[in-house]
mmCIF file with all atom_site columns, C-alpha atoms in Angstrom:
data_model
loop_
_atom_site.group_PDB
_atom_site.id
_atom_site.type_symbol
_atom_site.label_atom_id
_atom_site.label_alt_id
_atom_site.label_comp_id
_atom_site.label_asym_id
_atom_site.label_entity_id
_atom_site.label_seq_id
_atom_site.pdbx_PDB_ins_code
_atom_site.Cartn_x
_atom_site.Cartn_y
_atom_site.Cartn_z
_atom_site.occupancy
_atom_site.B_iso_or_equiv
_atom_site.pdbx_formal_charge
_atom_site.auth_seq_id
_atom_site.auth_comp_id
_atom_site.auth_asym_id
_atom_site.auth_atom_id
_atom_site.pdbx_PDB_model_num
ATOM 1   C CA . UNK L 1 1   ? -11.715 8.689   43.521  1.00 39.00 ? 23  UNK L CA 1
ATOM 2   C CA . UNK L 1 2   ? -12.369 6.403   40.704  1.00 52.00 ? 24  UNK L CA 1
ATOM 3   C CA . UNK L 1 3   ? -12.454 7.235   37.249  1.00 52.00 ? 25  UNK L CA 1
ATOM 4   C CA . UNK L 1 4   ? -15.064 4.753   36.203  1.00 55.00 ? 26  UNK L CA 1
ATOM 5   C CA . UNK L 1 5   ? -17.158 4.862   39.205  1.00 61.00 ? 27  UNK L CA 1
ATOM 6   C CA . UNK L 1 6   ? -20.751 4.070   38.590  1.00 63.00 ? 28  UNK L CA 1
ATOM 7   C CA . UNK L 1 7   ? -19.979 2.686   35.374  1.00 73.00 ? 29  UNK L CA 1
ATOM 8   C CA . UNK L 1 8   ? -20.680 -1.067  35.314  1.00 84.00 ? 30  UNK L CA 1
ATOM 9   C CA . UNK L 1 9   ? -17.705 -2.634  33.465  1.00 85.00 ? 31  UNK L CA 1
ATOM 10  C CA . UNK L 1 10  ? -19.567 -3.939  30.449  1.00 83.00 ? 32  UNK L CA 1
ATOM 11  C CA . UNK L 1 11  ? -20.734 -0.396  28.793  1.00 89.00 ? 33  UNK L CA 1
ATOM 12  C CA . UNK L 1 12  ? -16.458 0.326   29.538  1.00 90.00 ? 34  UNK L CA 1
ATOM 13  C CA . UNK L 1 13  ? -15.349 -2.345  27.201  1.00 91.00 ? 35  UNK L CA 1
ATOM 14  C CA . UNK L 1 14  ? -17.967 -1.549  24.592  1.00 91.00 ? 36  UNK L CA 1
ATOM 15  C CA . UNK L 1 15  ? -16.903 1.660   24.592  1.00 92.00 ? 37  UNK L CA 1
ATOM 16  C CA . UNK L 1 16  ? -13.149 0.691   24.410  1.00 91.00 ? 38  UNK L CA 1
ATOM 17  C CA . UNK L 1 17  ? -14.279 -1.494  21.573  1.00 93.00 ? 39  UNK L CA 1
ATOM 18  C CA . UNK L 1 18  ? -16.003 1.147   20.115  1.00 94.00 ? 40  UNK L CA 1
ATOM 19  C CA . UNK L 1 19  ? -13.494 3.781   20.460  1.00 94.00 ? 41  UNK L CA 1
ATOM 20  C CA . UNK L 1 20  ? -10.753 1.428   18.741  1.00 92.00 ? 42  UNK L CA 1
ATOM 21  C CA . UNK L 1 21  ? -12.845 0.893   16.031  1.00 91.00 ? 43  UNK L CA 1
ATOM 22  C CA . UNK L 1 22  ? -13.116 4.345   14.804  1.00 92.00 ? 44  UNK L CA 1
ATOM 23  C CA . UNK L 1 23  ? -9.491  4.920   15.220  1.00 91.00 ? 45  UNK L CA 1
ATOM 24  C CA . UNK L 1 24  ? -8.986  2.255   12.982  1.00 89.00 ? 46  UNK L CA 1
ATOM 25  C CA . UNK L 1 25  ? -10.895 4.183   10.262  1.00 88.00 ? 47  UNK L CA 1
ATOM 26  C CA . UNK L 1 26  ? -8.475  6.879   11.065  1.00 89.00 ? 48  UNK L CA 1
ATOM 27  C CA . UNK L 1 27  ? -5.388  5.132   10.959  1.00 85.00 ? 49  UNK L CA 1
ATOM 28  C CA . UNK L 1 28  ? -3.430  3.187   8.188   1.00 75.00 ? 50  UNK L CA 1
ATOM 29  C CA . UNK L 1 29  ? -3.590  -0.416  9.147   1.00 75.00 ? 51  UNK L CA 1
ATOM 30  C CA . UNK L 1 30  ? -5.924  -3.739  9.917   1.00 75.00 ? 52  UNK L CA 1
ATOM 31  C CA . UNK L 1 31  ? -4.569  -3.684  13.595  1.00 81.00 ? 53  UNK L CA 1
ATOM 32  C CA . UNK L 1 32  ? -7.067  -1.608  15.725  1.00 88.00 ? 54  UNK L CA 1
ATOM 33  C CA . UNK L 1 33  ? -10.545 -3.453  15.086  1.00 89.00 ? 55  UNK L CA 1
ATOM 34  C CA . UNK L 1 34  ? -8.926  -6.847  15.811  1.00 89.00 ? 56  UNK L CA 1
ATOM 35  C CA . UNK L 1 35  ? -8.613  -4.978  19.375  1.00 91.00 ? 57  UNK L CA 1
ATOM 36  C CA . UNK L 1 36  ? -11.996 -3.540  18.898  1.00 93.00 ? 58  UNK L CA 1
ATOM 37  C CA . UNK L 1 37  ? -14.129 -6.745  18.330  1.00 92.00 ? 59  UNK L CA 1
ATOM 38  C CA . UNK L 1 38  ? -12.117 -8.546  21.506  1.00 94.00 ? 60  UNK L CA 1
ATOM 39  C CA . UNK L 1 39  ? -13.145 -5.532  23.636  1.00 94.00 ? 61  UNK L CA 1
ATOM 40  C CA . UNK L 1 40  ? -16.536 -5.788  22.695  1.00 93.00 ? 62  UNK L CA 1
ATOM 41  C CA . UNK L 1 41  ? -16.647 -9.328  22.815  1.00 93.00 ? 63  UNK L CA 1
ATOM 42  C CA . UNK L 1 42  ? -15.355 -8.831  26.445  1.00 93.00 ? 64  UNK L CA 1
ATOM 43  C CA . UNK L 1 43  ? -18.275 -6.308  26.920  1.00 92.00 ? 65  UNK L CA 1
ATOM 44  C CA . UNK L 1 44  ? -21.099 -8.585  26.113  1.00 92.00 ? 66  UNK L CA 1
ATOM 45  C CA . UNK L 1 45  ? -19.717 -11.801 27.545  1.00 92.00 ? 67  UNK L CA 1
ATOM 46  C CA . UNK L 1 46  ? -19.112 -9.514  30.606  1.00 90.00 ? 68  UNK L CA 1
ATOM 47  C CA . UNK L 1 47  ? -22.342 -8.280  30.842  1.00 89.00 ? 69  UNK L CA 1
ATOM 48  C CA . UNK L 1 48  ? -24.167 -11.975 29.986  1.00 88.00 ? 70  UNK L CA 1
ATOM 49  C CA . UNK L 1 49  ? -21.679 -13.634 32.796  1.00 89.00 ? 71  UNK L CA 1
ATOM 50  C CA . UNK L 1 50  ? -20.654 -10.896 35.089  1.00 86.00 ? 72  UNK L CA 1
ATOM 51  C CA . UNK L 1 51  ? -16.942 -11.648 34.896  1.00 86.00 ? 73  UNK L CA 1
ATOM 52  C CA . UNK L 1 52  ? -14.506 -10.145 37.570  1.00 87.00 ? 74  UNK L CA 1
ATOM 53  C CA . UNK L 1 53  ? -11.599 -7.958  36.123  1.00 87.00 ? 75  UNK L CA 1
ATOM 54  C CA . UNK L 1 54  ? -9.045  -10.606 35.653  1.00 89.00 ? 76  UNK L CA 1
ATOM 55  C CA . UNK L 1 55  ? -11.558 -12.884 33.992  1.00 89.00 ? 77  UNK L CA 1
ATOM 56  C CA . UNK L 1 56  ? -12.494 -9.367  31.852  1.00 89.00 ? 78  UNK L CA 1
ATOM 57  C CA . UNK L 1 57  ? -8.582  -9.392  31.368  1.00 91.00 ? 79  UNK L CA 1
ATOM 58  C CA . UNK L 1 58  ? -8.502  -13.268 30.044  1.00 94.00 ? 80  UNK L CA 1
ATOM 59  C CA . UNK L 1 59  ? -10.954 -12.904 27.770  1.00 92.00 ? 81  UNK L CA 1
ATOM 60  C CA . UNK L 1 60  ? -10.038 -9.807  26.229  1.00 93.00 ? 82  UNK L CA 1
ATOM 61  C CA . UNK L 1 61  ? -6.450  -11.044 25.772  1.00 94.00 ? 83  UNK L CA 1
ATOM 62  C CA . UNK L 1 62  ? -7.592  -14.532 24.447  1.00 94.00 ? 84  UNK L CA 1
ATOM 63  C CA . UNK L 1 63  ? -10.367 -12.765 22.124  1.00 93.00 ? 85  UNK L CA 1
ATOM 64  C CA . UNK L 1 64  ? -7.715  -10.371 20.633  1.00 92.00 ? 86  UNK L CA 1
ATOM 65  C CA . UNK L 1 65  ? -5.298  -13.157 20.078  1.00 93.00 ? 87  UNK L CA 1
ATOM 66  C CA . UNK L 1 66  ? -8.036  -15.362 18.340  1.00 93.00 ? 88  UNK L CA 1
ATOM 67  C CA . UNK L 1 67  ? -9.388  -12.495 16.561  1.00 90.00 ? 89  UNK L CA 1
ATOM 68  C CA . UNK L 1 68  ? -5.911  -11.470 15.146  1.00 88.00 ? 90  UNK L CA 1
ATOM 69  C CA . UNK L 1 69  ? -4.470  -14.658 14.230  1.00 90.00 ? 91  UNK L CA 1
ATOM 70  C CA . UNK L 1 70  ? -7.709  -15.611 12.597  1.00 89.00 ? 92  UNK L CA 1
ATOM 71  C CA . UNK L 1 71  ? -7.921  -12.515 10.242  1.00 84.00 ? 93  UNK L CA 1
ATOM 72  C CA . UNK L 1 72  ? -3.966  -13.289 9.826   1.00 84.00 ? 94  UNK L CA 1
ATOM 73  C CA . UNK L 1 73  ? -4.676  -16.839 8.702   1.00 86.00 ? 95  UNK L CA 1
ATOM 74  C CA . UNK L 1 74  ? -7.893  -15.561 6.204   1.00 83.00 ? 96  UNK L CA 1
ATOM 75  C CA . UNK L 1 75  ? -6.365  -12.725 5.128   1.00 78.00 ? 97  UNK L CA 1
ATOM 76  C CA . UNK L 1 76  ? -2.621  -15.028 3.884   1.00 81.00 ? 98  UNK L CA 1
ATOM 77  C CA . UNK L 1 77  ? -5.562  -17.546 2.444   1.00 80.00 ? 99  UNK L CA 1
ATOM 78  C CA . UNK L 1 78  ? -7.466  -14.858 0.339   1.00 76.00 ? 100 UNK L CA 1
ATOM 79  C CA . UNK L 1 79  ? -5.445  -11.551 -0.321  1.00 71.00 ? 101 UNK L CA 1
ATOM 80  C CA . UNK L 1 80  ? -6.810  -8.502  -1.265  1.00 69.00 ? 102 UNK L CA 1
ATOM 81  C CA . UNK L 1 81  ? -6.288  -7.750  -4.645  1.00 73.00 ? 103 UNK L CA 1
ATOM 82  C CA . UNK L 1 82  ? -4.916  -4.650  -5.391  1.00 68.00 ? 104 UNK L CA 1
ATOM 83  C CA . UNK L 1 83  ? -6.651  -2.159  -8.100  1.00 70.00 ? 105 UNK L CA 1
ATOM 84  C CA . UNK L 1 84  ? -3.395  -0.733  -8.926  1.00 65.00 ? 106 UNK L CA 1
ATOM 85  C CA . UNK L 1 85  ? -0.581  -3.161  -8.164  1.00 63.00 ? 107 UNK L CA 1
ATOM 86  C CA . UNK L 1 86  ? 2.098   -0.783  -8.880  1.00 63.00 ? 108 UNK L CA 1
ATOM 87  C CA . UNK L 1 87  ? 0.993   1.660   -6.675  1.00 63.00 ? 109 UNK L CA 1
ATOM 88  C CA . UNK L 1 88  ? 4.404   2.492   -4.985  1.00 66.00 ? 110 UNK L CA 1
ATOM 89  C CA . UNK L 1 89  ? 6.763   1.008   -7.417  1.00 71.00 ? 111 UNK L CA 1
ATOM 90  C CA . UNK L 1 90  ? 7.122   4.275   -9.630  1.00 73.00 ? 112 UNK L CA 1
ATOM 91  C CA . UNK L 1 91  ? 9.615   3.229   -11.828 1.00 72.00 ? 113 UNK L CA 1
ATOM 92  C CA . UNK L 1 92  ? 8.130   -0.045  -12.809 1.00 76.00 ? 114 UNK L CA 1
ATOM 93  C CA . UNK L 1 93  ? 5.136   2.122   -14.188 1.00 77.00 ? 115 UNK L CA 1
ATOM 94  C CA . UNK L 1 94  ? 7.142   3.991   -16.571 1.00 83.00 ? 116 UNK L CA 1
ATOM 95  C CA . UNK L 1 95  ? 8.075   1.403   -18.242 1.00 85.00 ? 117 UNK L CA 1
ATOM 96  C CA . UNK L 1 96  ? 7.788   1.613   -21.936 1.00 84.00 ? 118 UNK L CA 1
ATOM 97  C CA . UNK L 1 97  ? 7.608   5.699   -21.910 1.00 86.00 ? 119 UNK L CA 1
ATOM 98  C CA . UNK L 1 98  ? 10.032  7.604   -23.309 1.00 88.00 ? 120 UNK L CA 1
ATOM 99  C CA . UNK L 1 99  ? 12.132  10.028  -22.024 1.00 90.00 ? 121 UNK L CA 1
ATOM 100 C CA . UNK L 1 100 ? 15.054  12.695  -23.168 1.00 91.00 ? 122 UNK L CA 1
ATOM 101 C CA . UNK L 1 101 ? 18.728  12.826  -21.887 1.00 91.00 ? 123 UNK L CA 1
ATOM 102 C CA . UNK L 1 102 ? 19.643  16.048  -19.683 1.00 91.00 ? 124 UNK L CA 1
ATOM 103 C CA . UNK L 1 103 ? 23.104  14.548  -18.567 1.00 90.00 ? 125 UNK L CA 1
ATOM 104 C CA . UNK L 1 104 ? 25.471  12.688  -20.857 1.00 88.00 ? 126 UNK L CA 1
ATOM 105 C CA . UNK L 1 105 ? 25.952  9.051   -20.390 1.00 88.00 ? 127 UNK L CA 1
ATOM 106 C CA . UNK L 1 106 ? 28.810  8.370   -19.455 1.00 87.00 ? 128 UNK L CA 1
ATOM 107 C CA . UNK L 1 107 ? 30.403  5.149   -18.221 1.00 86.00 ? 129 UNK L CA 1
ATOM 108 C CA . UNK L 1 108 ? 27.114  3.682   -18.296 1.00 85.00 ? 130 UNK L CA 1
ATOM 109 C CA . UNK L 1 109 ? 25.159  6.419   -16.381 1.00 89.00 ? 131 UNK L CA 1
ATOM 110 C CA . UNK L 1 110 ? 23.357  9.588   -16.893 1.00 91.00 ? 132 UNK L CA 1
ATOM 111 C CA . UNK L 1 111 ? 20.209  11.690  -16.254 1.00 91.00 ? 133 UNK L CA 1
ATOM 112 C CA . UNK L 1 112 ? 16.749  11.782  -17.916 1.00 91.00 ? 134 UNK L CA 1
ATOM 113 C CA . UNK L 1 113 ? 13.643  14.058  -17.464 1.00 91.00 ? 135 UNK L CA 1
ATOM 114 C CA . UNK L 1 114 ? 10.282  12.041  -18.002 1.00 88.00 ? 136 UNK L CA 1
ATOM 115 C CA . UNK L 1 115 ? 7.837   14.422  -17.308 1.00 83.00 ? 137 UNK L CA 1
ATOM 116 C CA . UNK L 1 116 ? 8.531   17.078  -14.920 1.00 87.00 ? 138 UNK L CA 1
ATOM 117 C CA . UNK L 1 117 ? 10.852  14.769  -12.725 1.00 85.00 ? 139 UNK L CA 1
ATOM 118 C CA . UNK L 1 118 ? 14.721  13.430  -13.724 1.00 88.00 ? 140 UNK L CA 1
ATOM 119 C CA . UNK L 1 119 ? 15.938  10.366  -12.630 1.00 88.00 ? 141 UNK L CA 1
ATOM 120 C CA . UNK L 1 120 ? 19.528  8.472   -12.537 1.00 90.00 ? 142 UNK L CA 1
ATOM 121 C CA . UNK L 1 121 ? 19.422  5.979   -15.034 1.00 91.00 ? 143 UNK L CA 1
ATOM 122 C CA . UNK L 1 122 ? 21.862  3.605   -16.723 1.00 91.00 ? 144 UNK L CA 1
ATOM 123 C CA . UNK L 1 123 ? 21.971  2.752   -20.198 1.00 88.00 ? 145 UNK L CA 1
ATOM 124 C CA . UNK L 1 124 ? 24.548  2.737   -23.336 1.00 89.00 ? 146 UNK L CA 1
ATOM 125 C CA . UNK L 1 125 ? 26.622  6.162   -23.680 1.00 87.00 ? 147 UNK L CA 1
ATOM 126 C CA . UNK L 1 126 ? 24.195  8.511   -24.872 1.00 87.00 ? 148 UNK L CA 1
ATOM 127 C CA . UNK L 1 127 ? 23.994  12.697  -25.929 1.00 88.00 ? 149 UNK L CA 1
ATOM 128 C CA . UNK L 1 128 ? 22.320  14.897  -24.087 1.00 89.00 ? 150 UNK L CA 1
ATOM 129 C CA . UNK L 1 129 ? 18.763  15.715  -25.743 1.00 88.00 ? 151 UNK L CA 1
ATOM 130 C CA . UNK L 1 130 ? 18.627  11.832  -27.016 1.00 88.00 ? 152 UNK L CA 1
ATOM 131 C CA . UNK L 1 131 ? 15.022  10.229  -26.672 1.00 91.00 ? 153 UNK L CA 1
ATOM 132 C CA . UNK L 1 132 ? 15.319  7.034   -24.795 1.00 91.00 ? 154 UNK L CA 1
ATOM 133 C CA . UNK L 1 133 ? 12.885  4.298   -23.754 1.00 91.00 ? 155 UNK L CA 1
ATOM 134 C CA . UNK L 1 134 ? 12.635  3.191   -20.313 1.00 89.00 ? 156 UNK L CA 1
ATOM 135 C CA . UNK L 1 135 ? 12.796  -0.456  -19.896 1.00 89.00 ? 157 UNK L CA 1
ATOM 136 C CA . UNK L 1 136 ? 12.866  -1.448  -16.473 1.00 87.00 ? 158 UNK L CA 1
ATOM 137 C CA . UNK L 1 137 ? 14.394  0.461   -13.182 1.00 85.00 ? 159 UNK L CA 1
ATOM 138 C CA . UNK L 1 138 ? 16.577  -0.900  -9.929  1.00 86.00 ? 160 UNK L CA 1
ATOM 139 C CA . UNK L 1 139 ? 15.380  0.887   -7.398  1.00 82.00 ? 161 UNK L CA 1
ATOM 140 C CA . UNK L 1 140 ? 15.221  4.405   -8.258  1.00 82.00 ? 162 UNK L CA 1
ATOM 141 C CA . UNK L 1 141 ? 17.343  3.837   -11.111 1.00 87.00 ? 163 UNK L CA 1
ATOM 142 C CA . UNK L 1 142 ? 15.766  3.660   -14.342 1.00 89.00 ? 164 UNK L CA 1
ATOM 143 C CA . UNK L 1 143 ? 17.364  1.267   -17.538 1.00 90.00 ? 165 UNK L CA 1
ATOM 144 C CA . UNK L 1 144 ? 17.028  3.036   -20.644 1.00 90.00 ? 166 UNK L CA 1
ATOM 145 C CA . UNK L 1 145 ? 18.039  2.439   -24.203 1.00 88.00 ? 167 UNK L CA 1
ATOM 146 C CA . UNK L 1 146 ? 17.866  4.989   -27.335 1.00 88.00 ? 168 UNK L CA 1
ATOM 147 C CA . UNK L 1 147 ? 14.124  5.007   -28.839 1.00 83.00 ? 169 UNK L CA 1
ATOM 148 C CA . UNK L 1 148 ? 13.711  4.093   -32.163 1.00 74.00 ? 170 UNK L CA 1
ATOM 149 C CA . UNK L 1 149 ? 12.558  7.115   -34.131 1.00 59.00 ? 171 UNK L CA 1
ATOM 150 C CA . UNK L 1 150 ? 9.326   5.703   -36.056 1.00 46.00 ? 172 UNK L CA 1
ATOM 151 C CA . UNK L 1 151 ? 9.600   5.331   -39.832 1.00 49.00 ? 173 UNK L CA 1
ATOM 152 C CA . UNK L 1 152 ? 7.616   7.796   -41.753 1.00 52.00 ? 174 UNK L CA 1
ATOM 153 C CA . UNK L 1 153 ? 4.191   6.238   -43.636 1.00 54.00 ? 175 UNK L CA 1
ATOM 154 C CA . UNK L 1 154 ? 5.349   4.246   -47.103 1.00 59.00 ? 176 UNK L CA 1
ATOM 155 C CA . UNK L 1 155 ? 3.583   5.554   -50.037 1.00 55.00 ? 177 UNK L CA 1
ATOM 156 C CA . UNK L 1 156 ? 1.059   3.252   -51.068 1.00 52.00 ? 178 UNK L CA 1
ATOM 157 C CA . UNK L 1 157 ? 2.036   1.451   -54.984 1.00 53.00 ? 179 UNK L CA 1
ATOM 158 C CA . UNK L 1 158 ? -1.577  0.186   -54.868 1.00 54.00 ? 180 UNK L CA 1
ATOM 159 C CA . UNK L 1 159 ? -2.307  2.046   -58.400 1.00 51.00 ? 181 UNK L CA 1
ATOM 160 C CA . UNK L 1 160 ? -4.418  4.688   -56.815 1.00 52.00 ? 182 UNK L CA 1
ATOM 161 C CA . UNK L 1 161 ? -3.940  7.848   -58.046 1.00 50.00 ? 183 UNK L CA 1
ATOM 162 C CA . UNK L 1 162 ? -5.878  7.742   -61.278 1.00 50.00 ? 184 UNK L CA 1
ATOM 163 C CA . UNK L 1 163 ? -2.947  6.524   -64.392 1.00 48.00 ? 185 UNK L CA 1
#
């Protein structure tokens, strides 16, 4: 008994093609509709030429290898650019925040909370409860150094005031 029997072979590979092309939507990845446009590529050239199943074979093969390395080649010419570059590099975007000391520095090395999160970080000996400024990580260590507390507003000498 054969599974496809009755099908011709053309409407298979569409539907293979077809089939890989909404998993792709599904899955993480540019892999699956490479697959997808050789299969139906080997669909309609095996419907126009009524190709045996090791010519269906060849061509699919040879499609997915052109259609792959091509999209390879384009995609290494023209990126895509990224909306948010530091997506997954967390401790790169805190840069420039500040944070407060829950574990003394020590040797080098202590604790901070930035936000609702702590984090190893390295930095000069430091007090607990000390605001530091993050500025730069290694890893998922974060380099800190004390924040400057912000002078307080000079009073203006411009003669206002009414004298």
């Amino acid at each position: 008994m054969n599974l496809f029997e009755g099908l011709d072979a053309h409407w298979v590979w569409i539907a293979i093609g077809l089939v890989l092309a909404a998993l792709e939507m599904l899955l993480p990845g540019v892999y699956l509709i490479w697959l997808a446009v050789a299969a139906i590529v080997t669909g309609v050239l095996t419907f126009g030429l009524d190709l045996a199943l090791p010519s269906q074979i060849v061509v699919f093969v040879s499609a997915s290898l052109i259609a792959a390395f091509s999209a390879r080649r384009f995609l290494k010419d023209s990126p895509i650019e990224s909306s948010d570059p530091l997506l997954n590099r967390r401790g790169t975007r805190l840069v420039g925040d500040t944070a407060v000391v829950t574990q003394a520095f020590d040797g080098g090395s202590g604790r901070i909370r930035h936000g609702d999160s702590e984090w190893l970080a390295k930095g000069p000996d430091l007090a607990i409860g000390t605001r530091v400024r993050i500025t730069g990580s290694e890893g998922a260590i974060l380099i800190v150094e004390p924040a400057a507390m912000l002078a307080p507003p000079e009073e203006s000498s411009s003669g206002e005031g009414g004298d």
